[in-house]
PDB file of C-alpha atoms in Angstrom:
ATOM      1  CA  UNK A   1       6.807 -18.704 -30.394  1.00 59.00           C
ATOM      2  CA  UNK A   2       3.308 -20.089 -30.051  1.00 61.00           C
ATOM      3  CA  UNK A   3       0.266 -18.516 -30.784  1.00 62.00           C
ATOM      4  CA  UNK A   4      -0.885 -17.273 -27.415  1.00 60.00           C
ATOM      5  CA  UNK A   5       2.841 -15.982 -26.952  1.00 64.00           C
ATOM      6  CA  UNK A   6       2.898 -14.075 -29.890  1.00 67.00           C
ATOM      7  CA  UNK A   7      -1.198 -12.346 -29.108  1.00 61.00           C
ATOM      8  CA  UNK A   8       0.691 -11.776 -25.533  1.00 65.00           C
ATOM      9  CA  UNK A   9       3.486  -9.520 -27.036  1.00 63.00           C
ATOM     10  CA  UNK A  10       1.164  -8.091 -29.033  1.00 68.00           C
ATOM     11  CA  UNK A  11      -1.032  -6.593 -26.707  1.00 70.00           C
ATOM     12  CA  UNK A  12       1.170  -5.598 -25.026  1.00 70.00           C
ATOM     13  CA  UNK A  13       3.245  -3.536 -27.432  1.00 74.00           C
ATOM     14  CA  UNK A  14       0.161  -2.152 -28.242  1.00 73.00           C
ATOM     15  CA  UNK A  15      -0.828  -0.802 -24.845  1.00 71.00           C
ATOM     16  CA  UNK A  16       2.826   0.420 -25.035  1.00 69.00           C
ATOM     17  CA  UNK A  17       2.536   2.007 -28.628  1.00 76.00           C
ATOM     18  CA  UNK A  18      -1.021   3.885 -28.425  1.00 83.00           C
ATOM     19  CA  UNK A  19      -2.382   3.955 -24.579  1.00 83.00           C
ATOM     20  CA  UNK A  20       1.016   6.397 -24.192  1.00 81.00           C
ATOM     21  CA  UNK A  21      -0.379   8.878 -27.194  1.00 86.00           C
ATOM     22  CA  UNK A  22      -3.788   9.477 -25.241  1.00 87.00           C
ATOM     23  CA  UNK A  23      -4.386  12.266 -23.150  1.00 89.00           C
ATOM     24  CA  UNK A  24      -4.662  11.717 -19.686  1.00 88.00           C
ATOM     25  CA  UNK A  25      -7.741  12.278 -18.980  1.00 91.00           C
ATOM     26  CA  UNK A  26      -8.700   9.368 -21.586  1.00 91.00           C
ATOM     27  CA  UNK A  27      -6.166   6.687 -20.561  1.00 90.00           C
ATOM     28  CA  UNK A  28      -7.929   6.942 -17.065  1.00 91.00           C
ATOM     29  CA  UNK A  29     -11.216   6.478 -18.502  1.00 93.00           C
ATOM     30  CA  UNK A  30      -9.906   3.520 -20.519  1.00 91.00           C
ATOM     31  CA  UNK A  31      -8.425   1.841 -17.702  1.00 92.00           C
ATOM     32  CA  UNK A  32     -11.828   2.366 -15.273  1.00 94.00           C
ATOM     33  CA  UNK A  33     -13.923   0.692 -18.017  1.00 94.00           C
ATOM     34  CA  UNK A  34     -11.292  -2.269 -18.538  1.00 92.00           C
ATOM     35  CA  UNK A  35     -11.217  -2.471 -14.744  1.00 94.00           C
ATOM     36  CA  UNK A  36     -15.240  -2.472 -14.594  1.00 96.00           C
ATOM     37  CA  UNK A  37     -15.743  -5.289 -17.708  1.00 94.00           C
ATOM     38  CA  UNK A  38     -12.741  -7.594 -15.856  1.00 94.00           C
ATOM     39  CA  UNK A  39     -14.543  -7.095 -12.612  1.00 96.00           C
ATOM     40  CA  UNK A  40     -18.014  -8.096 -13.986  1.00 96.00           C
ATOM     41  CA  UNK A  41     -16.148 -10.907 -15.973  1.00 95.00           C
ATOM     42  CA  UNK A  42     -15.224 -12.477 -12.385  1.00 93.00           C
ATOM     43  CA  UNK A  43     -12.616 -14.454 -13.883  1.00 93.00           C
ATOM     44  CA  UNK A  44      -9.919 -16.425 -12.003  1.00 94.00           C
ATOM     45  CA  UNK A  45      -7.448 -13.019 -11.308  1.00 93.00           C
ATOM     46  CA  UNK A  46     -10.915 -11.372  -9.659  1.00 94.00           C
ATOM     47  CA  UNK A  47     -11.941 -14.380  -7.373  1.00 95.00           C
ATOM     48  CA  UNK A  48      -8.353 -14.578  -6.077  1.00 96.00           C
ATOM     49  CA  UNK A  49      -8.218 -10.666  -5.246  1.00 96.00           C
ATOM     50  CA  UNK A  50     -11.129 -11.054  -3.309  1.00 96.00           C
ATOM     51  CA  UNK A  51      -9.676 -14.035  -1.686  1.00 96.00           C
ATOM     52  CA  UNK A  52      -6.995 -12.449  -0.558  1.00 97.00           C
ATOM     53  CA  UNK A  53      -8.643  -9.249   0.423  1.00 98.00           C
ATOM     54  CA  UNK A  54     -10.873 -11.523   2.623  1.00 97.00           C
ATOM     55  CA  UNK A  55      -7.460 -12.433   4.485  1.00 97.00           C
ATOM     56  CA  UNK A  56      -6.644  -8.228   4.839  1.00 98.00           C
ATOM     57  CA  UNK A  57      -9.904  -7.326   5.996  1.00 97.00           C
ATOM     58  CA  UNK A  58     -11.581 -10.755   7.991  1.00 96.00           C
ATOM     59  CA  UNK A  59     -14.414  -9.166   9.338  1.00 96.00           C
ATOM     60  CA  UNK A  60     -15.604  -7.993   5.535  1.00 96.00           C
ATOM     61  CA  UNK A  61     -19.241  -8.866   4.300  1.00 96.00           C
ATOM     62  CA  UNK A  62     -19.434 -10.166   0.976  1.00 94.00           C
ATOM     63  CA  UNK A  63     -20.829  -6.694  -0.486  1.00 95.00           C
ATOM     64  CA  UNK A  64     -17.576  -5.289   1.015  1.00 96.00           C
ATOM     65  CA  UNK A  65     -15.255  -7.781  -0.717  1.00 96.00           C
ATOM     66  CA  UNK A  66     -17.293  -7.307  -3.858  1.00 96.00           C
ATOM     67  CA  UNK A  67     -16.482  -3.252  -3.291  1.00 97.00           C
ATOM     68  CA  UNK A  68     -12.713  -4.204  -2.658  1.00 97.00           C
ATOM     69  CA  UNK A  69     -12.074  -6.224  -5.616  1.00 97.00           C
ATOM     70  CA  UNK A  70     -13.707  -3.429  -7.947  1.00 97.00           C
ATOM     71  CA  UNK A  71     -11.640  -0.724  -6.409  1.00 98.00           C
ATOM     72  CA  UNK A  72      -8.488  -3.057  -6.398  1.00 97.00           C
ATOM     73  CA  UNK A  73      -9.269  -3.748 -10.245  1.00 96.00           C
ATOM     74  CA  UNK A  74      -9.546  -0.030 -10.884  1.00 97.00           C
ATOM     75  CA  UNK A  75      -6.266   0.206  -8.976  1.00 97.00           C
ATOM     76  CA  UNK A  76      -4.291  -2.556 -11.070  1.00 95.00           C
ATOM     77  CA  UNK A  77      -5.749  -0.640 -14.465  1.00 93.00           C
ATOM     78  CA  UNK A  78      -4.798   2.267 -13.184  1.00 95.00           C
ATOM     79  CA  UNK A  79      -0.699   0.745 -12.940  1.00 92.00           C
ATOM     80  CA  UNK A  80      -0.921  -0.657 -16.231  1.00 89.00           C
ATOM     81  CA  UNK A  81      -2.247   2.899 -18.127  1.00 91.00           C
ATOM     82  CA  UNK A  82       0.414   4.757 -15.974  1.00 91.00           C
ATOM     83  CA  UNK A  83       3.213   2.169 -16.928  1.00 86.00           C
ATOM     84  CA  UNK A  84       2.560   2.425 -20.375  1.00 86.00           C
ATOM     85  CA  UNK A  85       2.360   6.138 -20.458  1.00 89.00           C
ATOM     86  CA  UNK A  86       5.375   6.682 -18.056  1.00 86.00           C
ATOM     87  CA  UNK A  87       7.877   6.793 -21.098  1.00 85.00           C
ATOM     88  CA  UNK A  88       6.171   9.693 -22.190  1.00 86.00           C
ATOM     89  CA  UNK A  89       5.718  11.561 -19.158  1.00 90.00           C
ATOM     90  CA  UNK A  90       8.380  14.526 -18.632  1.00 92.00           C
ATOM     91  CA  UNK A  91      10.574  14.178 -16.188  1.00 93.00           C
ATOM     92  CA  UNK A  92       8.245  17.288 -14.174  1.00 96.00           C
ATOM     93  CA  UNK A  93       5.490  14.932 -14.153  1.00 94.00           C
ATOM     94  CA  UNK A  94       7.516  12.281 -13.027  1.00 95.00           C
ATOM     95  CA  UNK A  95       9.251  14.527 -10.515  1.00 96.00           C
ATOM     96  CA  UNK A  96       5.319  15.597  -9.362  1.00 97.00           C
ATOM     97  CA  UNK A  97       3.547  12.306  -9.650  1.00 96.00           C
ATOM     98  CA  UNK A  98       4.723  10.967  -6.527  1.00 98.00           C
ATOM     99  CA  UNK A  99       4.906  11.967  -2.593  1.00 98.00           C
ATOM    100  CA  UNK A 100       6.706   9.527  -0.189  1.00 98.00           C
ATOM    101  CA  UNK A 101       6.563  10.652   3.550  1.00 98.00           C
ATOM    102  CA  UNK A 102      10.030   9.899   5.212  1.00 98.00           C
ATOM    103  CA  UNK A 103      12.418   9.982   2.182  1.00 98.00           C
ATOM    104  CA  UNK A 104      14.863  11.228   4.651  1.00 97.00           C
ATOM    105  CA  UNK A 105      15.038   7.146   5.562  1.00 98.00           C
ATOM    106  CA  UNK A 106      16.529   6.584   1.727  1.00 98.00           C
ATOM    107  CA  UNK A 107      18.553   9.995   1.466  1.00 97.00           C
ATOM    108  CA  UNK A 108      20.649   9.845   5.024  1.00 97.00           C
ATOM    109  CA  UNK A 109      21.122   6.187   4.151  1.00 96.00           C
ATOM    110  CA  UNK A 110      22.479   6.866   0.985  1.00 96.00           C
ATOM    111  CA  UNK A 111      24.643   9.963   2.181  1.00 96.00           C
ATOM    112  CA  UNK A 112      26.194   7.634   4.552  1.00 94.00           C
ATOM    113  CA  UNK A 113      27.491   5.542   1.930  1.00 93.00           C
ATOM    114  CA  UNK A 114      26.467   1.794   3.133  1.00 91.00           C
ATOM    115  CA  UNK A 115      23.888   0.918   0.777  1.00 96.00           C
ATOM    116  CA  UNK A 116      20.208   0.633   0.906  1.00 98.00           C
ATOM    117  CA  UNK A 117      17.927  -1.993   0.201  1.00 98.00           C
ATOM    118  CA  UNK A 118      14.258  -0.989  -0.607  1.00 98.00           C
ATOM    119  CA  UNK A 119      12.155  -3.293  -0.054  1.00 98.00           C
ATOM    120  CA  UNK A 120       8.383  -3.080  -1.822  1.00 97.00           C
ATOM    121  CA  UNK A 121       5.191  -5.681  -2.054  1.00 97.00           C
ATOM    122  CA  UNK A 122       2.819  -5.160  -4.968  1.00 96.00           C
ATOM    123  CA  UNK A 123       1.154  -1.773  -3.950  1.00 98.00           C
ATOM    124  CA  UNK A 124       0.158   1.045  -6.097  1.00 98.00           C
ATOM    125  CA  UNK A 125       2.783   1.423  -9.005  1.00 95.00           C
ATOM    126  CA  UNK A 126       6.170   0.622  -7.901  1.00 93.00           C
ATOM    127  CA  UNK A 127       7.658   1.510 -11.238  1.00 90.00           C
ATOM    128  CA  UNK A 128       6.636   5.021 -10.735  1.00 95.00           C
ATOM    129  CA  UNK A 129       8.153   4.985  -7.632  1.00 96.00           C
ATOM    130  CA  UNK A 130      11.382   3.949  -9.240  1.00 94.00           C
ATOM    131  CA  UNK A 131      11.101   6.371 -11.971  1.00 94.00           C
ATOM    132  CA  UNK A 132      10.619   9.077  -9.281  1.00 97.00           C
ATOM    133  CA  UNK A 133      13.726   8.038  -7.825  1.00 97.00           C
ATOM    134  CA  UNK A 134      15.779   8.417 -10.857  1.00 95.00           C
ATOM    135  CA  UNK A 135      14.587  11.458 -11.660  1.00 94.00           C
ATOM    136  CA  UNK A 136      13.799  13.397  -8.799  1.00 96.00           C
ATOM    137  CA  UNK A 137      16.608  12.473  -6.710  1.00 96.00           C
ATOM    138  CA  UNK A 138      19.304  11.850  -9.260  1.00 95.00           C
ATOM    139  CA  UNK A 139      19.546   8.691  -8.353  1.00 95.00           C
ATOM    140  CA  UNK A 140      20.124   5.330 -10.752  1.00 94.00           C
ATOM    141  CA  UNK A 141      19.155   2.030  -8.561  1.00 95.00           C
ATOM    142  CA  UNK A 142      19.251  -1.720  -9.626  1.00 95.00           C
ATOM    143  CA  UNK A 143      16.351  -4.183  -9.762  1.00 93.00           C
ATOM    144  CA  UNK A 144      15.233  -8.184 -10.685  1.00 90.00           C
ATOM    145  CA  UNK A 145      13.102  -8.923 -13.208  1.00 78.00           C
ATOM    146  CA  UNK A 146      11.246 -12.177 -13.469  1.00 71.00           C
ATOM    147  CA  UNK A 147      11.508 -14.188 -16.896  1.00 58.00           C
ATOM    148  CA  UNK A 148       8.352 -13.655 -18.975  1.00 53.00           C
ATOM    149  CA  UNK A 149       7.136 -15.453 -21.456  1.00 59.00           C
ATOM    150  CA  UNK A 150       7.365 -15.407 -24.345  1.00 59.00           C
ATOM    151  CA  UNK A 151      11.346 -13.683 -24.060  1.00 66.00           C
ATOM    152  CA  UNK A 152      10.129 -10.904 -25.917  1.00 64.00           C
ATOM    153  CA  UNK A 153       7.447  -9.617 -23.393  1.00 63.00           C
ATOM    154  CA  UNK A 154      10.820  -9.883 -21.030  1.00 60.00           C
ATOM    155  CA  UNK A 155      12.615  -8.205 -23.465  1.00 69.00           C
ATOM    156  CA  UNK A 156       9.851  -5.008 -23.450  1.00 71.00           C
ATOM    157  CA  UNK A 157       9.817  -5.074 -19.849  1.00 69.00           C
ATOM    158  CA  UNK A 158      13.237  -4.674 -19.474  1.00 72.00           C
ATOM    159  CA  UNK A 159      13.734  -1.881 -22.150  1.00 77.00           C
ATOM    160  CA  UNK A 160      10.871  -0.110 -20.305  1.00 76.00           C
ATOM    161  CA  UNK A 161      12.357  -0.123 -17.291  1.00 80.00           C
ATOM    162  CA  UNK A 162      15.683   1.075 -18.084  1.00 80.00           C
ATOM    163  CA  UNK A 163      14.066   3.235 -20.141  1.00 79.00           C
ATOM    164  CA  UNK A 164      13.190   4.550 -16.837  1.00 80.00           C
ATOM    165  CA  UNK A 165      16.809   4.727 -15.479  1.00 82.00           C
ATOM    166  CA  UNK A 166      16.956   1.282 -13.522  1.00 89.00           C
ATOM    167  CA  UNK A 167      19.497  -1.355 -14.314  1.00 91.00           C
ATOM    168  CA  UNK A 168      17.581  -4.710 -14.836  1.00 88.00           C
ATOM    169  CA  UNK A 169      18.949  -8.077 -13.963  1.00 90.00           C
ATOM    170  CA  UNK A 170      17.213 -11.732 -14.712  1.00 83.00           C
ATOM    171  CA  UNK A 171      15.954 -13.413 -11.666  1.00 74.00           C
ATOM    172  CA  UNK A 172      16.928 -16.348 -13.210  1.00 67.00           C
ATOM    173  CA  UNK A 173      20.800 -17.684 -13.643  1.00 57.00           C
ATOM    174  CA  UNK A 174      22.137 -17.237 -10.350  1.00 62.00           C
ATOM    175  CA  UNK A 175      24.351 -14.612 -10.725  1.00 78.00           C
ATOM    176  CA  UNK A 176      21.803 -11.408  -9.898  1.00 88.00           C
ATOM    177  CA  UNK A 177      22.291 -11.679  -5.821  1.00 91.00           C
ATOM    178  CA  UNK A 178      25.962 -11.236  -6.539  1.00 93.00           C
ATOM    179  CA  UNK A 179      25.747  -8.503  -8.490  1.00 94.00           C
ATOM    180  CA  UNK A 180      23.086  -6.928  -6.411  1.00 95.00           C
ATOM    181  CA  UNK A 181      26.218  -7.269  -3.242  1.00 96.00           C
ATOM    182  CA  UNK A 182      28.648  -5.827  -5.361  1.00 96.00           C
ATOM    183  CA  UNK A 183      26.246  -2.401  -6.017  1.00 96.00           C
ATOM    184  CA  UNK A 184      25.669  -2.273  -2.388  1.00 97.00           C
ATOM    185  CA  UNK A 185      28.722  -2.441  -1.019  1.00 97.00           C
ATOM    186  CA  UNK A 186      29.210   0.132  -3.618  1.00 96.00           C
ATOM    187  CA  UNK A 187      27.211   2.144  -1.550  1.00 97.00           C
ATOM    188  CA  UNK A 188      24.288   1.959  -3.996  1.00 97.00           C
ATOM    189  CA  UNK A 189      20.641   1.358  -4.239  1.00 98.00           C
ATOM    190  CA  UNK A 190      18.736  -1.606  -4.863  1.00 97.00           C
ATOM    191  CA  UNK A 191      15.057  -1.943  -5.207  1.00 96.00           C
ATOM    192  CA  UNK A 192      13.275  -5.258  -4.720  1.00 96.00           C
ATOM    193  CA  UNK A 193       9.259  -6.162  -5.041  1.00 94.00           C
ATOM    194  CA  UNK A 194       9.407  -8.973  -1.921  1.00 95.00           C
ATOM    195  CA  UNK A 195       5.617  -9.831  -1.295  1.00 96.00           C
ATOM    196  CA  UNK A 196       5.815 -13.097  -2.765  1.00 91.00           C
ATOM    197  CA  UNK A 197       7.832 -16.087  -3.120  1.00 87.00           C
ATOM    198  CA  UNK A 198       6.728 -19.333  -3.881  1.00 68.00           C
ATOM    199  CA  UNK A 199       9.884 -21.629  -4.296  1.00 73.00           C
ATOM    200  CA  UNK A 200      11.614 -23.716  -1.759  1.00 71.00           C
ATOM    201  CA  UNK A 201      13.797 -21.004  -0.648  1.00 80.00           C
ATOM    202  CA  UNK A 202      11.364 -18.630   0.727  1.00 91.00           C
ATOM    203  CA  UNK A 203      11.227 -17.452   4.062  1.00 96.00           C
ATOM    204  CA  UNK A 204       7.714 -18.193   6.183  1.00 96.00           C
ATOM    205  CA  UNK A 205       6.292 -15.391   7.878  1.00 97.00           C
ATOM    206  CA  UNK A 206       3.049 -14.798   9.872  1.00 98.00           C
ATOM    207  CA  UNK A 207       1.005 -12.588   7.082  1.00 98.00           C
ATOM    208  CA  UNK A 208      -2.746 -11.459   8.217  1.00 98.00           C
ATOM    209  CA  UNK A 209      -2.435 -14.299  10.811  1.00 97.00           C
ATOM    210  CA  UNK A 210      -1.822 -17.332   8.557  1.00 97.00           C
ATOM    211  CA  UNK A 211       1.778 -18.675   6.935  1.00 96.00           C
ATOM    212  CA  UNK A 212       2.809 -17.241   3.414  1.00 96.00           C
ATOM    213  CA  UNK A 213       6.804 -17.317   1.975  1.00 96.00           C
ATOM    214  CA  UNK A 214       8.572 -14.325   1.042  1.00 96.00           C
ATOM    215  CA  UNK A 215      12.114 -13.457  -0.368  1.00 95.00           C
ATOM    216  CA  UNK A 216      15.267 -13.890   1.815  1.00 95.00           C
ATOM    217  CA  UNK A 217      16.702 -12.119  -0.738  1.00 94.00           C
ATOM    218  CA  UNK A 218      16.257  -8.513   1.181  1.00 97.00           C
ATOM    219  CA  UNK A 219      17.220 -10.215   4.388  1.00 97.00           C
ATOM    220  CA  UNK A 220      20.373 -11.652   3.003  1.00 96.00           C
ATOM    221  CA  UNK A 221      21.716  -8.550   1.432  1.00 97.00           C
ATOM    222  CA  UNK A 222      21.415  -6.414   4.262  1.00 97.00           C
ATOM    223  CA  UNK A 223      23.429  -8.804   6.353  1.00 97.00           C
ATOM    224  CA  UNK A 224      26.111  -9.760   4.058  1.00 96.00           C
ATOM    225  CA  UNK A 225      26.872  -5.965   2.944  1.00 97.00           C
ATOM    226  CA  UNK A 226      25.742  -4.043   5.573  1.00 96.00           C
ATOM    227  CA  UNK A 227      23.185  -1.985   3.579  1.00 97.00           C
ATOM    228  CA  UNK A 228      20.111  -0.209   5.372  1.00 98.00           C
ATOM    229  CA  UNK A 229      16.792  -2.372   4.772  1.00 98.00           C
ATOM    230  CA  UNK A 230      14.184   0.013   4.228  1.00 98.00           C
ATOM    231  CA  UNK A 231      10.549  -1.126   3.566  1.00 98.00           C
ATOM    232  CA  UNK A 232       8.734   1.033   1.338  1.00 98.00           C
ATOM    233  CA  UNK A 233       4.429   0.924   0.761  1.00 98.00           C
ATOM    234  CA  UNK A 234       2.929   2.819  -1.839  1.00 98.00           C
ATOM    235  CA  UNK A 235      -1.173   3.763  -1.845  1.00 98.00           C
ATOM    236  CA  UNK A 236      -3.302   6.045  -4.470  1.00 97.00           C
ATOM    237  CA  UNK A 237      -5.829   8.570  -3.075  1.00 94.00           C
ATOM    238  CA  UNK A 238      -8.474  10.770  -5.575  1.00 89.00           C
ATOM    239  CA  UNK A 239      -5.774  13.146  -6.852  1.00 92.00           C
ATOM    240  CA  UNK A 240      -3.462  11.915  -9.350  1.00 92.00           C
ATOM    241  CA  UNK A 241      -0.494  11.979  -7.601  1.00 96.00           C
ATOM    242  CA  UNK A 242       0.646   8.279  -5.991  1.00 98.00           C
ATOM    243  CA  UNK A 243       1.451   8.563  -2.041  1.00 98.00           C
ATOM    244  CA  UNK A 244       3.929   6.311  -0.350  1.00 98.00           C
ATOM    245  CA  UNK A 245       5.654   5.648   3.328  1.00 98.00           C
ATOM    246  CA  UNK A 246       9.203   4.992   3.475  1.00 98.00           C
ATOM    247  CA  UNK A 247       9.460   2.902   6.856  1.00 98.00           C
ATOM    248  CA  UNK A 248      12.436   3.084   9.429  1.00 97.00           C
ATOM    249  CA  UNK A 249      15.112   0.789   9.078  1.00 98.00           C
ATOM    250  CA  UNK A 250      14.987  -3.064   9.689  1.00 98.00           C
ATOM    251  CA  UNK A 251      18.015  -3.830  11.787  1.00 96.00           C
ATOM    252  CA  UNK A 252      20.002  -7.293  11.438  1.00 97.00           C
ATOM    253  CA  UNK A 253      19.988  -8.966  15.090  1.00 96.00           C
ATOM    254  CA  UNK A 254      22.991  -8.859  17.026  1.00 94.00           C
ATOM    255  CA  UNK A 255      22.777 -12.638  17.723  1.00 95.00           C
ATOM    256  CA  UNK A 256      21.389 -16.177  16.075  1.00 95.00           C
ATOM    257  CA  UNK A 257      22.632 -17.711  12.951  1.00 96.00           C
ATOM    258  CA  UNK A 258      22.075 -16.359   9.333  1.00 96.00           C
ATOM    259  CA  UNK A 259      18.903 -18.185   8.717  1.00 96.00           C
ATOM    260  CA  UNK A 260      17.414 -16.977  12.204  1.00 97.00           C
ATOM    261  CA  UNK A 261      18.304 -13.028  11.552  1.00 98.00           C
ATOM    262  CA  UNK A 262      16.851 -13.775   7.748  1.00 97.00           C
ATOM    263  CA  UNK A 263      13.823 -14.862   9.166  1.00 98.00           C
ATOM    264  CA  UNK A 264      13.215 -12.488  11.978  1.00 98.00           C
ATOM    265  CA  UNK A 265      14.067  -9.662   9.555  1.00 98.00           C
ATOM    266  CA  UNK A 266      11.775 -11.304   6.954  1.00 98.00           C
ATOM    267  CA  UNK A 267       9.149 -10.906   9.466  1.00 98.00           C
ATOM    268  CA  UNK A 268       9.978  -7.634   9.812  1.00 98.00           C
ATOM    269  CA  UNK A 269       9.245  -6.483   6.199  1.00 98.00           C
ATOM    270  CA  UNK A 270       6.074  -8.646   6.247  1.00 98.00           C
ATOM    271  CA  UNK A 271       4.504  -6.825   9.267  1.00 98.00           C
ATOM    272  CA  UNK A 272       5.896  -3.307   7.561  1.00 98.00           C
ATOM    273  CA  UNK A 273       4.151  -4.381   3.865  1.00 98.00           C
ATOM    274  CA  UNK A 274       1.128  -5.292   6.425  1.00 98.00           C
ATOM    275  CA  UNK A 275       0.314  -2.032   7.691  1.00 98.00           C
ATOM    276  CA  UNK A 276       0.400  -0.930   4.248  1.00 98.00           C
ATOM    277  CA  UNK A 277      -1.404  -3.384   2.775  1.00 98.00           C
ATOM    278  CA  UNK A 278      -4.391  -3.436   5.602  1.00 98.00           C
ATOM    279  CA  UNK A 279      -4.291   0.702   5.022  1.00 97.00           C
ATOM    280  CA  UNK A 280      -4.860   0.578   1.372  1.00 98.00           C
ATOM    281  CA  UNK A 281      -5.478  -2.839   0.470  1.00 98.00           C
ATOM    282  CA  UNK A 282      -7.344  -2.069  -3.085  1.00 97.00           C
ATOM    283  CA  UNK A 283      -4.065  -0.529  -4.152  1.00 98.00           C
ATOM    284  CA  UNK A 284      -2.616  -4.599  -3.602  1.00 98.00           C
ATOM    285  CA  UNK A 285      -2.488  -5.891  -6.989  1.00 96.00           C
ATOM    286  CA  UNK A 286      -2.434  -9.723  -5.706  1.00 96.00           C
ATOM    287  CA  UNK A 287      -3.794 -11.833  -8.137  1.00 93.00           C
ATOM    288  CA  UNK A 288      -2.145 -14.605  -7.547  1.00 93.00           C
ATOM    289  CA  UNK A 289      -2.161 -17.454  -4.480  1.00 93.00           C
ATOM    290  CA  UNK A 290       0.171 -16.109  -1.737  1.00 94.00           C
ATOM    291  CA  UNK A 291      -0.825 -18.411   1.399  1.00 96.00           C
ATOM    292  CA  UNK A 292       0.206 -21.670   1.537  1.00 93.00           C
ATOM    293  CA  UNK A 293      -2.872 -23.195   2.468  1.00 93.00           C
ATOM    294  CA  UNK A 294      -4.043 -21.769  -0.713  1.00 92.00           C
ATOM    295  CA  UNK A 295      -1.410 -23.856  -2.430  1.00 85.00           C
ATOM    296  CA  UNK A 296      -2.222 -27.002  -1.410  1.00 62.00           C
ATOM    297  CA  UNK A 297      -4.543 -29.071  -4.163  1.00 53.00           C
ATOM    298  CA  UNK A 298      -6.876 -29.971  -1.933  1.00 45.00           C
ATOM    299  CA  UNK A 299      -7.790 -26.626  -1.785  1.00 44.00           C
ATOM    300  CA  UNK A 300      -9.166 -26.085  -4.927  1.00 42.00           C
ATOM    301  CA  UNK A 301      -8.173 -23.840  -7.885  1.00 42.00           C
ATOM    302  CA  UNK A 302      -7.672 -20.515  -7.647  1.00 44.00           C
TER     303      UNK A 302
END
């Protein structure tokens, strides 16, 4: 392991190890001033956010954008300070630290027996979403997990999360869409972060009126086992309890071939994570380049 790889782990096992012990109200503090130095710092994550809030919200002055990014900043500190702590909360606080509208989407889908897909771009804290899930409605789920590096990072993600009550599967290796199948047709629950997808595979969709790629993965599930697709946005207000919208089903079309009901349904999601996005979009923790005329070289770096 090199260097960096090794400072990496570290820091993060020791956000894991001591931001959990504070109280509350100081973790919150903590985060805000992290937030506030990154922001000033204007490093590469910070020009990007504001980047891509200037594709959510086109008519935005540069004083606006400036307002965005610090809010979105606070918002992204704010996930990190409540991931860490999460293994520590009780399960009351878990239970009362989140307050979807709609549940009865997930709950009648799941009472039927079919599967459901939930389907969630990078809003608010999607972990404690999960964790709500688990705990408040009894309900274990399965989820992909990118490869980190270095393996051990990976390794602390994953222990965190089914710490949480999720069952964790590798993106990489081939084998996780098959497994996700067999827990749907199951009639279980699978939860999937589908903002963003860079490789060759992805599905284009119209996003804020320009061409990004997102997962078929969603998509393809839904139509091979039948599951409900149910897109899910997430948004933080003043109080410290997260909010979220559980949207009505996306239906498979009765006619076209696979890749033409994957990419209609794709679009689907995208205009769903849209209206949640372009409602909330300092709770977006997109720090990365989503557009594709943001990945091409000419463009410049990020």
């Amino acid at each position: 392991m090199s260097t960096a790889d090794r400072l990496t782990d570290s820091l993060y096992g020791l956000g894991w190890s001591t931001v959990k012990k504070l109280p509350e109200p100081a973790a919150v503090r903590l985060g805000r001033t992290i937030a506030d130095l990154a922001w000033k710092k204007r490093g590469k994550g910070v020009r990007r956010l504001e980047s891509n809030f200037a594709r959510v919200v086109p008519d935005a002055t540069p004083e606006r954008l400036a307002e965005l990014s610090r809010a979105g900043m606070r918002s992204y500190l704010r996930y990190w300070m409540e991931s860490f702590r999460l293994p520590a909360w009780s399960a009351e606080r878990v239970r009362t630290g989140f307050d979807p509208k709609d549940i009865h989407f997930l709950t009648d889908g799941l009472a039927s027996g079919r599967g459901v897909v939930l389907a969630l771009p990078h809003l608010a804290n999607w972990d404690l979403a999960g964790a709500w899930v688990t705990t408040k409605l009894g309900t274990p789920f399965t989820t992909v997990a990118e490869r980190l590096k270095p393996e051990t990072l990976y390794d602390r993600f994953v222990a965190y999360r089914e710490g949480l009550g999720m069952e964790v599967l590798p993106h990489s290796g081939g084998s996780a869409f098959g497994t996700l199948a067999r827990r749907l047709r199951d009639g279980g629950l699978v939860c999937l972060v589908a903002d963003r997808d860079l490789s060759a595979s992805g599905v284009e969709v119209d996003f804020f009126g320009e061409t990004a790629r997102m997962p078929a993965g969603p998509a393809l599930l839904a139509q091979q086992t039948g599951a409900l697709l149910l897109p899910v946005t997430l948004w933080y207000d003043d109080s410290p309890v997260m909010k979220g919208q559980v949207h009505p089903p996306i239906e498979v079309p009765e006619s076209g071939t696979r890749a033409e009901k994957t990419s209609v349904m794709t679009q689907a999601l995208a205009n769903a994570f849209a209206t949640g996005i372009a409602d909330h979009p300092e709770d977006w923790h997109m720090l990365q380049r989503l557009w594709l005329a943001d990945l091409d070289p000419a463009k410049g770096p990020s």
